[in-house]
Tab-separated table of C-alpha atoms and ligand atoms in Angstrom:
chain	number	residue	atom	x	y	z
A	1	MET	CA	0.070	-0.090	0.074
A	2	SER	CA	1.291	3.555	-0.793
A	3	ILE	CA	1.505	6.172	1.941
A	4	ILE	CA	0.140	9.541	0.877
A	5	VAL	CA	0.778	12.656	2.866
A	6	GLN	CA	-1.671	15.504	2.105
A	7	LYS	CA	-1.760	18.896	3.420
A	8	TYR	CA	-4.906	21.140	3.519
A	9	GLY	CA	-4.297	24.965	4.067
A	10	GLY	CA	-6.649	27.261	6.012
A	11	SER	CA	-8.785	28.375	3.037
A	12	SER	CA	-9.579	24.833	2.188
A	13	LEU	CA	-10.964	24.279	5.617
A	14	ALA	CA	-12.693	27.584	6.160
A	15	ASP	CA	-16.266	26.291	7.015
A	16	ASP	CA	-18.153	23.119	7.738
A	17	GLU	CA	-19.037	22.437	4.090
A	18	LYS	CA	-15.297	22.950	3.085
A	19	ILE	CA	-14.320	20.490	5.853
A	20	MET	CA	-16.874	17.865	4.550
A	21	ARG	CA	-15.446	18.286	1.093
A	22	VAL	CA	-11.861	17.684	2.105
A	23	ALA	CA	-13.124	14.623	4.288
A	24	LYS	CA	-14.575	13.185	1.029
A	25	ARG	CA	-11.437	13.781	-0.741
A	26	ILE	CA	-9.418	12.116	1.963
A	27	VAL	CA	-11.789	9.302	2.186
A	28	ASP	CA	-11.768	8.637	-1.626
A	29	ALA	CA	-7.806	8.528	-1.560
A	30	LYS	CA	-8.101	5.979	1.198
A	31	ARG	CA	-10.691	4.022	-0.636
A	32	ASP	CA	-8.274	3.997	-3.821
A	33	GLY	CA	-6.140	1.629	-1.613
A	34	ASN	CA	-3.782	4.225	0.017
A	35	GLN	CA	-2.709	4.842	3.561
A	36	ILE	CA	-3.455	8.535	4.252
A	37	VAL	CA	-1.725	11.090	6.698
A	38	ALA	CA	-3.473	14.546	6.325
A	39	ILE	CA	-1.812	17.607	7.784
A	40	VAL	CA	-4.227	20.540	8.529
A	41	SER	CA	-3.941	24.236	8.956
A	42	ALA	CA	-6.183	26.273	11.119
A	43	MET	CA	-9.631	27.202	9.681
A	44	GLY	CA	-9.755	30.303	7.498
A	45	LYS	CA	-8.329	33.203	9.366
A	46	THR	CA	-8.183	31.716	12.711
A	47	THR	CA	-4.487	32.242	13.349
A	48	ASP	CA	-4.940	35.901	12.602
A	49	TYR	CA	-7.777	35.950	14.989
A	50	LEU	CA	-5.706	34.343	17.807
A	51	ILE	CA	-3.014	36.952	17.201
A	52	SER	CA	-5.531	39.739	17.602
A	53	MET	CA	-6.956	38.300	20.838
A	54	ALA	CA	-3.464	38.195	22.268
A	55	GLU	CA	-2.788	41.819	21.051
A	56	LYS	CA	-5.710	42.727	23.239
A	57	ILE	CA	-4.214	41.566	26.197
A	58	THR	CA	-0.679	42.759	25.696
A	59	SER	CA	1.712	44.076	23.145
A	60	SER	CA	4.592	41.672	24.177
A	61	PRO	CA	3.048	38.280	25.042
A	62	PRO	CA	5.562	35.665	26.301
A	63	LYS	CA	6.712	33.686	23.236
A	64	ARG	CA	5.976	30.343	24.964
A	65	GLU	CA	2.304	31.382	25.672
A	66	MET	CA	1.820	32.706	22.274
A	67	ASP	CA	2.834	29.473	20.645
A	68	ARG	CA	0.604	27.519	22.940
A	69	LEU	CA	-2.333	29.760	21.943
A	70	LEU	CA	-1.638	29.555	18.167
A	71	SER	CA	-1.282	25.863	18.231
A	72	THR	CA	-4.956	25.692	19.227
A	73	GLY	CA	-6.182	26.765	15.795
A	74	GLU	CA	-4.868	23.461	14.102
A	75	GLN	CA	-6.223	21.489	16.952
A	76	ILE	CA	-9.783	22.700	16.151
A	77	SER	CA	-9.554	21.962	12.526
A	78	MET	CA	-7.912	18.498	13.095
A	79	SER	CA	-10.793	17.401	15.485
A	80	LEU	CA	-13.574	18.772	13.002
A	81	LEU	CA	-12.073	16.901	10.002
A	82	ALA	CA	-11.727	13.664	12.002
A	83	MET	CA	-15.414	14.051	12.900
A	84	ALA	CA	-16.204	14.469	9.214
A	85	ILE	CA	-14.366	11.606	8.210
A	86	HIS	CA	-15.930	9.413	10.966
A	87	LYS	CA	-19.312	10.468	9.509
A	88	LEU	CA	-18.331	8.989	6.112
A	89	GLY	CA	-17.754	5.654	7.689
A	90	GLU	CA	-13.681	5.324	7.876
A	91	ASN	CA	-11.536	4.739	10.853
A	92	VAL	CA	-9.689	8.079	11.774
A	93	VAL	CA	-7.483	9.477	14.526
A	94	SER	CA	-6.541	13.076	14.897
A	95	LEU	CA	-3.136	13.881	16.493
A	96	THR	CA	-1.561	17.042	17.801
A	97	GLY	CA	1.982	17.803	16.630
A	98	PRO	CA	3.437	16.355	19.980
A	99	GLN	CA	1.166	13.306	19.654
A	100	ALA	CA	2.556	12.649	16.182
A	101	GLY	CA	6.033	12.658	17.521
A	102	ILE	CA	7.261	15.984	15.910
A	103	ILE	CA	10.066	17.216	17.995
A	104	THR	CA	11.254	20.881	17.477
A	105	ASP	CA	13.939	23.052	18.827
A	106	SER	CA	12.590	25.835	21.363
A	107	SER	CA	12.937	28.876	19.050
A	108	TYR	CA	9.210	29.863	19.836
A	109	ASN	CA	7.508	31.158	16.584
A	110	LYS	CA	9.956	29.896	14.254
A	111	ALA	CA	10.853	26.522	15.557
A	112	LYS	CA	12.657	23.889	13.335
A	113	ILE	CA	11.580	20.317	13.274
A	114	ILE	CA	14.537	18.267	14.754
A	115	LYS	CA	13.124	14.908	14.237
A	116	ILE	CA	9.948	12.979	13.927
A	117	VAL	CA	9.558	9.791	16.218
A	118	SER	CA	7.268	8.139	13.785
A	119	HIS	CA	6.133	4.935	15.689
A	120	ARG	CA	2.722	6.381	16.651
A	121	LEU	CA	1.918	7.430	13.097
A	122	LEU	CA	3.206	3.972	11.963
A	123	ASN	CA	0.922	2.147	14.431
A	124	GLU	CA	-2.126	4.080	13.579
A	125	LEU	CA	-1.579	3.435	9.871
A	126	GLU	CA	-1.056	-0.288	10.782
A	127	ASN	CA	-4.478	-0.161	12.508
A	128	ASP	CA	-5.985	1.134	9.362
A	129	ASN	CA	-6.691	4.559	10.522
A	130	ILE	CA	-6.592	7.739	8.413
A	131	ILE	CA	-4.538	10.029	10.537
A	132	ILE	CA	-5.142	13.825	10.673
A	133	VAL	CA	-2.145	15.880	12.232
A	134	ALA	CA	-2.386	19.303	13.516
A	135	GLY	CA	0.106	21.147	11.203
A	136	PHE	CA	2.526	24.125	12.278
A	137	GLN	CA	3.368	22.773	15.742
A	138	GLY	CA	5.685	20.205	17.511
A	139	GLU	CA	6.937	19.737	20.929
A	140	THR	CA	10.246	20.891	22.291
A	141	GLU	CA	12.694	18.650	24.361
A	142	ASN	CA	11.160	20.257	27.420
A	143	HIS	CA	7.761	19.087	26.407
A	144	ASP	CA	6.455	22.492	25.500
A	145	ILE	CA	4.585	23.431	22.286
A	146	ALA	CA	6.368	25.427	19.693
A	147	THR	CA	5.204	26.619	16.338
A	148	LEU	CA	7.063	26.650	13.096
A	149	GLY	CA	6.333	30.201	11.877
A	150	ARG	CA	3.410	31.311	9.647
A	151	GLY	CA	2.596	29.052	6.851
A	152	GLY	CA	4.477	26.243	8.667
A	153	SER	CA	1.909	23.416	8.199
A	154	ASP	CA	3.737	22.926	4.640
A	155	THR	CA	6.831	22.157	6.584
A	156	SER	CA	4.998	19.558	8.944
A	157	ALA	CA	3.530	17.930	5.829
A	158	VAL	CA	6.888	17.496	3.890
A	159	SER	CA	8.766	16.336	7.189
A	160	ILE	CA	6.170	13.840	7.915
A	161	ALA	CA	6.398	12.691	4.213
A	162	ALA	CA	10.137	12.418	4.636
A	163	ALA	CA	9.891	10.538	7.964
A	164	LEU	CA	7.181	7.849	6.686
A	165	LYS	CA	9.035	7.774	3.280
A	166	ALA	CA	5.624	8.613	1.690
A	167	ASN	CA	5.087	7.918	-2.041
A	168	LEU	CA	3.487	11.392	-2.607
A	169	CYS	CA	3.306	14.772	-0.595
A	170	GLU	CA	0.244	16.731	-1.942
A	171	ILE	CA	-0.119	20.298	-0.729
A	172	PHE	CA	-3.706	21.417	-1.237
A	173	THR	CA	-4.446	25.055	-1.471
A	174	ASP	CA	-6.718	27.840	-2.977
A	175	VAL	CA	-4.931	28.209	-6.232
A	176	ASP	CA	-4.343	25.818	-8.952
A	177	GLY	CA	-0.624	25.467	-8.293
A	178	ILE	CA	2.577	27.580	-8.328
A	179	TYR	CA	2.365	30.507	-10.664
A	180	ALA	CA	5.358	32.546	-12.017
A	181	CYS	CA	4.132	35.322	-9.724
A	182	ASP	CA	1.414	35.817	-7.164
A	183	PRO	CA	-1.795	35.677	-9.199
A	184	ARG	CA	-3.378	38.251	-6.830
A	185	ILE	CA	-1.070	40.824	-8.393
A	186	VAL	CA	-0.765	39.483	-11.945
A	187	PRO	CA	-4.034	37.521	-12.667
A	188	ASN	CA	-2.782	35.991	-15.932
A	189	ALA	CA	0.510	34.798	-14.536
A	190	LYS	CA	1.789	31.616	-16.046
A	191	LYS	CA	1.103	28.515	-14.174
A	192	LEU	CA	4.461	26.398	-13.748
A	193	LYS	CA	4.320	22.713	-14.500
A	194	ILE	CA	7.590	21.893	-12.719
A	195	VAL	CA	9.869	23.913	-10.423
A	196	SER	CA	13.256	22.892	-9.122
A	197	TYR	CA	13.825	22.734	-5.324
A	198	ASP	CA	16.497	25.538	-5.612
A	199	GLU	CA	14.224	27.954	-7.360
A	200	MET	CA	11.178	27.234	-5.335
A	201	ALA	CA	13.396	27.611	-2.173
A	202	GLU	CA	14.399	31.075	-3.377
A	203	LEU	CA	10.977	32.044	-4.433
A	204	SER	CA	9.551	31.073	-1.071
A	205	ILE	CA	12.407	32.764	1.134
A	206	LEU	CA	11.887	35.862	-1.009
A	207	GLY	CA	8.156	35.971	-0.274
A	208	ALA	CA	6.054	33.729	-2.521
A	209	LYS	CA	3.474	32.629	0.011
A	210	VAL	CA	2.478	29.493	-1.634
A	211	LEU	CA	4.920	27.251	0.114
A	212	HIS	CA	6.649	27.734	3.578
A	213	PRO	CA	10.389	28.207	2.801
A	214	ARG	CA	11.589	25.387	5.152
A	215	SER	CA	9.255	22.993	3.524
A	216	VAL	CA	11.191	23.216	0.289
A	217	THR	CA	14.681	22.756	1.803
A	218	VAL	CA	13.343	19.698	3.794
A	219	ALA	CA	11.965	18.273	0.606
A	220	LYS	CA	15.348	18.822	-1.156
A	221	THR	CA	17.340	17.035	1.587
A	222	HIS	CA	14.891	14.034	1.870
A	223	GLY	CA	13.991	13.924	-1.905
A	224	VAL	CA	10.406	14.448	-1.276
A	225	THR	CA	8.570	15.430	-4.610
A	226	ILE	CA	5.776	17.855	-3.638
A	227	HIS	CA	2.697	18.298	-5.671
A	228	VAL	CA	0.895	21.707	-5.075
A	229	ARG	CA	-2.554	21.723	-6.246
A	230	SER	CA	-6.140	23.102	-5.606
A	231	SER	CA	-8.332	21.412	-2.978
A	232	PHE	CA	-11.422	22.938	-5.009
A	233	ASN	CA	-10.879	20.823	-8.202
A	234	HIS	CA	-8.875	17.746	-9.489
A	235	ASN	CA	-6.681	19.732	-12.078
A	236	ILE	CA	-2.926	18.860	-12.050
A	237	GLY	CA	-0.978	21.470	-10.067
A	238	THR	CA	2.850	21.986	-9.997
A	239	VAL	CA	5.400	19.615	-9.168
A	240	VAL	CA	8.459	20.657	-7.075
A	241	LYS	CA	11.378	18.269	-7.596
A	242	GLU	CA	15.019	18.180	-8.657
A	243	VAL	CA	15.033	19.458	-12.296
A	244	SER	CA	17.624	18.709	-15.045
A	245	SER	CA	18.613	21.579	-17.258
A	246	VAL	CA	16.754	19.870	-20.112
A	247	GLU	CA	13.446	20.327	-18.350
A	248	ARG	CA	13.995	23.812	-17.609
A	249	GLU	CA	11.910	26.466	-19.446
A	250	GLY	CA	13.047	30.001	-19.928
A	251	LEU	CA	15.579	32.427	-18.216
A	252	ILE	CA	13.484	33.445	-15.250
A	253	THR	CA	11.211	31.060	-13.586
A	254	GLY	CA	9.420	33.430	-11.284
A	255	ILE	CA	8.951	36.829	-9.468
A	256	ALA	CA	8.485	36.893	-5.661
A	257	HIS	CA	7.571	40.062	-3.659
A	258	ASP	CA	7.636	40.683	0.082
A	259	PHE	CA	6.143	43.440	2.109
A	260	ASN	CA	7.615	42.058	5.262
A	261	VAL	CA	10.778	43.982	4.886
A	262	ALA	CA	12.462	46.890	6.840
A	263	LYS	CA	15.606	48.641	5.894
A	264	VAL	CA	18.091	49.554	8.790
A	265	VAL	CA	20.893	52.044	8.177
A	266	VAL	CA	23.577	52.887	10.478
A	267	PHE	CA	25.258	56.095	9.285
A	268	GLY	CA	28.880	57.166	9.850
A	269	VAL	CA	30.189	53.935	11.205
A	270	PRO	CA	33.996	54.239	11.920
A	271	ASP	CA	35.672	52.211	9.161
A	272	THR	CA	37.945	49.993	11.272
A	273	PRO	CA	38.279	46.185	11.388
A	274	GLY	CA	35.795	44.350	13.721
A	275	ILE	CA	33.061	46.876	13.555
A	276	ALA	CA	30.859	44.954	11.083
A	277	SER	CA	31.625	41.836	13.119
A	278	LEU	CA	30.387	43.597	16.302
A	279	ILE	CA	27.224	45.003	14.659
A	280	PHE	CA	25.978	41.570	13.218
A	281	THR	CA	27.193	39.479	16.142
A	282	GLU	CA	24.787	41.723	18.365
A	283	LEU	CA	21.842	41.055	15.971
A	284	ALA	CA	22.655	37.390	15.597
A	285	ASN	CA	22.670	36.984	19.397
A	286	ALA	CA	19.116	38.449	19.370
A	287	ASP	CA	18.101	35.837	16.890
A	288	ILE	CA	17.502	38.466	14.092
A	289	ASN	CA	17.856	37.214	10.613
A	290	ILE	CA	19.462	39.578	8.170
A	291	HIS	CA	18.857	39.483	4.533
A	292	MET	CA	20.430	42.080	2.221
A	293	ILE	CA	23.668	43.915	3.493
A	294	VAL	CA	25.179	46.953	1.923
A	295	GLN	CA	28.260	48.886	2.944
A	296	SER	CA	28.717	52.233	1.305
A	297	ALA	CA	32.247	53.402	0.048
A	298	GLN	CA	34.397	54.961	2.740
A	299	ILE	CA	34.093	58.881	3.028
A	300	GLY	CA	36.482	60.523	5.616
A	301	ASN	CA	37.241	57.038	7.415
A	302	LYS	CA	33.565	56.486	7.889
A	303	ASN	CA	30.867	54.564	5.864
A	304	ASP	CA	27.207	53.615	6.146
A	305	ILE	CA	25.947	50.128	6.691
A	306	ALA	CA	22.433	49.117	5.666
A	307	PHE	CA	20.679	45.898	5.772
A	308	THR	CA	17.154	44.484	5.691
A	309	CYS	CA	15.204	42.368	8.227
A	310	SER	CA	11.648	41.392	8.761
A	311	LEU	CA	9.268	43.969	10.036
A	312	GLU	CA	8.907	42.038	13.339
A	313	ASP	CA	12.459	42.410	14.088
A	314	ALA	CA	13.066	45.980	13.087
A	315	GLU	CA	12.214	47.523	16.334
A	316	GLU	CA	14.496	45.246	18.303
A	317	ALA	CA	17.374	45.808	15.736
A	318	ARG	CA	16.920	49.547	16.136
A	319	LYS	CA	17.203	49.346	19.953
A	320	ILE	CA	20.307	47.036	19.540
A	321	LEU	CA	22.034	49.273	17.010
A	322	GLN	CA	21.261	52.431	18.873
A	323	LYS	CA	23.143	50.942	21.833
A	324	VAL	CA	26.114	49.562	19.561
A	325	SER	CA	26.159	53.008	17.593
A	326	ASP	CA	26.746	54.723	20.881
A	327	GLU	CA	29.512	52.556	21.813
A	328	ILE	CA	31.382	52.726	18.570
A	329	GLY	CA	30.714	56.386	17.865
A	330	ALA	CA	28.560	56.002	14.761
A	331	GLU	CA	26.307	58.941	13.838
A	332	ARG	CA	22.790	57.670	13.824
A	333	VAL	CA	20.417	54.733	13.192
A	334	LEU	CA	17.430	54.818	10.748
A	335	VAL	CA	14.756	52.326	10.131
A	336	ASP	CA	12.277	52.408	7.051
A	337	GLU	CA	9.176	50.300	7.150
A	338	SER	CA	7.484	51.469	4.028
A	339	LEU	CA	9.322	49.183	1.541
A	340	ALA	CA	8.955	46.049	-0.224
A	341	LYS	CA	11.370	43.437	-1.899
A	342	VAL	CA	10.759	42.396	-5.348
A	343	SER	CA	12.967	39.466	-6.671
A	344	ILE	CA	13.270	37.616	-10.014
A	345	VAL	CA	14.449	34.022	-9.746
A	346	GLY	CA	15.794	31.459	-12.293
A	347	SER	CA	18.619	29.117	-12.794
A	348	GLY	CA	18.785	30.395	-16.454
A	349	MET	CA	20.442	33.711	-15.239
A	350	THR	CA	23.704	31.867	-14.380
A	351	THR	CA	24.485	31.661	-18.092
A	352	HIS	CA	23.199	35.181	-19.302
A	353	SER	CA	24.831	38.376	-18.519
A	354	ASN	CA	22.137	40.934	-19.487
A	355	ILE	CA	19.436	39.902	-16.917
A	356	ALA	CA	20.297	42.570	-14.424
A	357	ALA	CA	20.287	45.329	-16.977
A	358	ARG	CA	16.917	44.260	-18.299
A	359	MET	CA	15.373	44.128	-14.760
A	360	PHE	CA	16.805	47.627	-13.913
A	361	GLY	CA	15.898	48.970	-17.357
A	362	ALA	CA	12.268	47.643	-17.070
A	363	LEU	CA	11.926	49.193	-13.594
A	364	ALA	CA	13.208	52.622	-14.761
A	365	LYS	CA	10.734	52.615	-17.636
A	366	ALA	CA	8.019	51.976	-15.109
A	367	GLY	CA	9.347	54.914	-12.952
A	368	VAL	CA	10.205	52.499	-10.108
A	369	ASN	CA	12.962	53.753	-7.971
A	370	ILE	CA	15.518	51.030	-6.537
A	371	ASP	CA	16.465	51.516	-3.071
A	372	MET	CA	18.673	48.542	-2.500
A	373	ILE	CA	19.908	45.775	-4.701
A	374	GLY	CA	21.112	42.157	-3.615
A	375	THR	CA	21.993	39.059	-5.714
A	376	SER	CA	22.686	35.367	-5.248
A	377	GLU	CA	23.560	32.953	-7.961
A	378	ILE	CA	19.896	32.457	-9.041
A	379	THR	CA	18.305	35.565	-7.841
A	380	ILE	CA	18.293	39.409	-8.355
A	381	SER	CA	16.325	41.392	-5.492
A	382	VAL	CA	15.470	45.012	-5.394
A	383	VAL	CA	13.997	46.907	-2.474
A	384	VAL	CA	11.496	49.503	-3.562
A	385	LYS	CA	8.872	51.802	-2.068
A	386	SER	CA	5.878	49.548	-0.882
A	387	SER	CA	3.518	51.636	-3.009
A	388	ASP	CA	5.618	50.719	-6.296
A	389	CYS	CA	5.599	46.911	-5.485
A	390	GLY	CA	2.395	45.899	-7.609
A	391	ASP	CA	3.931	47.949	-10.606
A	392	ALA	CA	7.411	46.379	-10.216
A	393	VAL	CA	5.926	42.824	-10.380
A	394	LYS	CA	3.641	43.603	-13.229
A	395	THR	CA	6.551	45.245	-15.188
A	396	LEU	CA	8.830	42.381	-14.644
A	397	ALA	CA	6.180	39.685	-15.500
A	398	SER	CA	5.927	41.576	-18.730
A	399	GLU	CA	9.597	41.867	-19.395
A	400	PHE	CA	10.433	38.302	-18.762
A	401	LYS	CA	7.313	36.959	-20.475
A	402	LEU	CA	5.756	35.454	-17.341
A	403	THR	CA	2.215	35.772	-18.417
A	404	SER	CA	0.103	33.287	-20.196
A	405	PHE	CA	-1.468	35.609	-22.725
B	501	ADP	P1	-2.911	27.826	2.445
B	501	ADP	O1	-3.677	28.473	3.273
B	501	ADP	O2	-3.527	26.920	1.486
B	501	ADP	O3	-1.528	27.436	2.962
B	501	ADP	P2	-1.495	30.284	1.283
B	501	ADP	O4	-2.228	31.553	1.414
B	501	ADP	O5	-0.374	30.134	2.485
B	501	ADP	O6	-2.477	29.036	1.403
B	501	ADP	O7	-0.734	30.056	-0.117
B	501	ADP	C1	-1.480	30.272	-1.169
B	501	ADP	C2	-1.576	31.703	-1.785
B	501	ADP	O8	-0.325	32.091	-2.016
B	501	ADP	C3	-2.479	31.913	-3.166
B	501	ADP	O9	-3.779	32.279	-2.667
B	501	ADP	C4	-1.677	33.062	-3.792
B	501	ADP	O10	-2.434	34.366	-3.616
B	501	ADP	C5	-0.349	33.149	-2.898
B	501	ADP	N1	0.844	33.095	-3.827
B	501	ADP	C6	1.925	33.968	-3.791
B	501	ADP	N2	2.879	33.822	-4.683
B	501	ADP	C7	2.264	32.720	-5.421
B	501	ADP	C8	2.819	31.948	-6.456
B	501	ADP	N3	3.902	32.233	-7.183
B	501	ADP	N4	2.023	30.996	-7.023
B	501	ADP	C9	0.821	30.660	-6.466
B	501	ADP	N5	0.322	31.350	-5.362
B	501	ADP	C10	1.165	32.421	-4.773
B	502	LIG	N1	-2.177	28.407	10.590
B	502	LIG	C1	-0.816	28.909	10.442
B	502	LIG	C2	-0.755	30.131	9.560
B	502	LIG	O1	-1.943	30.693	9.354
B	502	LIG	C3	-0.025	27.722	9.786
B	502	LIG	C4	-0.344	27.479	8.469
B	502	LIG	O2	-1.409	27.720	7.910
B	502	LIG	O3	0.526	26.738	7.821
B	502	LIG	O4	0.255	30.592	9.456
B	503	MG	MG1	0.259	28.534	3.577
């Protein structure tokens, strides 16, 4: 018998009717002769609602309690879905992350899965049960609950697929697959048939919401093929897997954008060895992830250091840098939160030299000013005003022919 891991996102489980429809789909897959483990997200906007409840109590909730609270969303949907499957006449058991043996580190809010102790899952499958697992959560070694970061149920699903050596990992969502850019911004964006792990990892890290970034790296490490598809129809979606250069289409595979970006600048930093190390060590000690880093040319033995981080980390970064800046005699610290990052991703760019020129030329023609630029082997990112983000994505989609008509 094949093991199939399926994951259903919040919009696919938003109300009782949708839960019944998902239950039917799971039961059909079981009756086709498969063993099914389904991972669920919280219903609809439940996680946002839980966050807003906490905000009414305090602006700085203890991270442990916040994770405890957020983990309840998935526990509601798992139980309701199990009831719906039971109603359709199949054996079913729902399990929380800890019950499913998902062990994480203790970085609340952005925990990483360290291992999956899979004997409970295997026993339940052996007993002919369909298993529903609450996504987005696991248990720390101190037996507390930790969550994996927004969108983390994708990572729960891929990790479980890897642990069980599942034959298939299907991610069901509210769009027909992965598009070259967010269909909410470019409605006629091209749907991709296949995307490589490396390109998808970059697209996710750079803001494409459709897959949680860590799910793609876990899939690559364990060779899990992911099929992203709609829970509202039976169309073939997009397959994420290792892709040979023969299968690759086009220079640029996709465009990602991200509003969750803040720029932090430290002006007038003394240009002496060890200063950059001091700044970034302090930020790393506070668990703040840095994305783009730019150091300006030296003027009068001083330079400016700018970097980007997520909006949630911006205030803490400002406080830390204010302190460091006083210690090292830098001039001032500035934080800009009205920005967006727009990135093009494609393995094809490694063999073409004019991609950056085409990107910047198209943005200039559209009147979009570029604030910062960053590159990796298969990406070019620009930071722009958040109000320019939509225009930038549309312009680049047209420049690199990423629309279907
Ligand atoms: P789920 O609740 O199923 O996890 P998400 O909201 O996390 O769903 O992800 C699906 C959404 O991701 C889509 O509705 C779409 O608007 C957005 N999205 C952003 N970039 C892309 C892309 N390149 N391809 C497909 N969807 C994208
Ligand atoms: N419910 C969580 C969120 O909204 C996790 C997920 O949906 O994957 O981010
Ligand atoms: Mg998601």
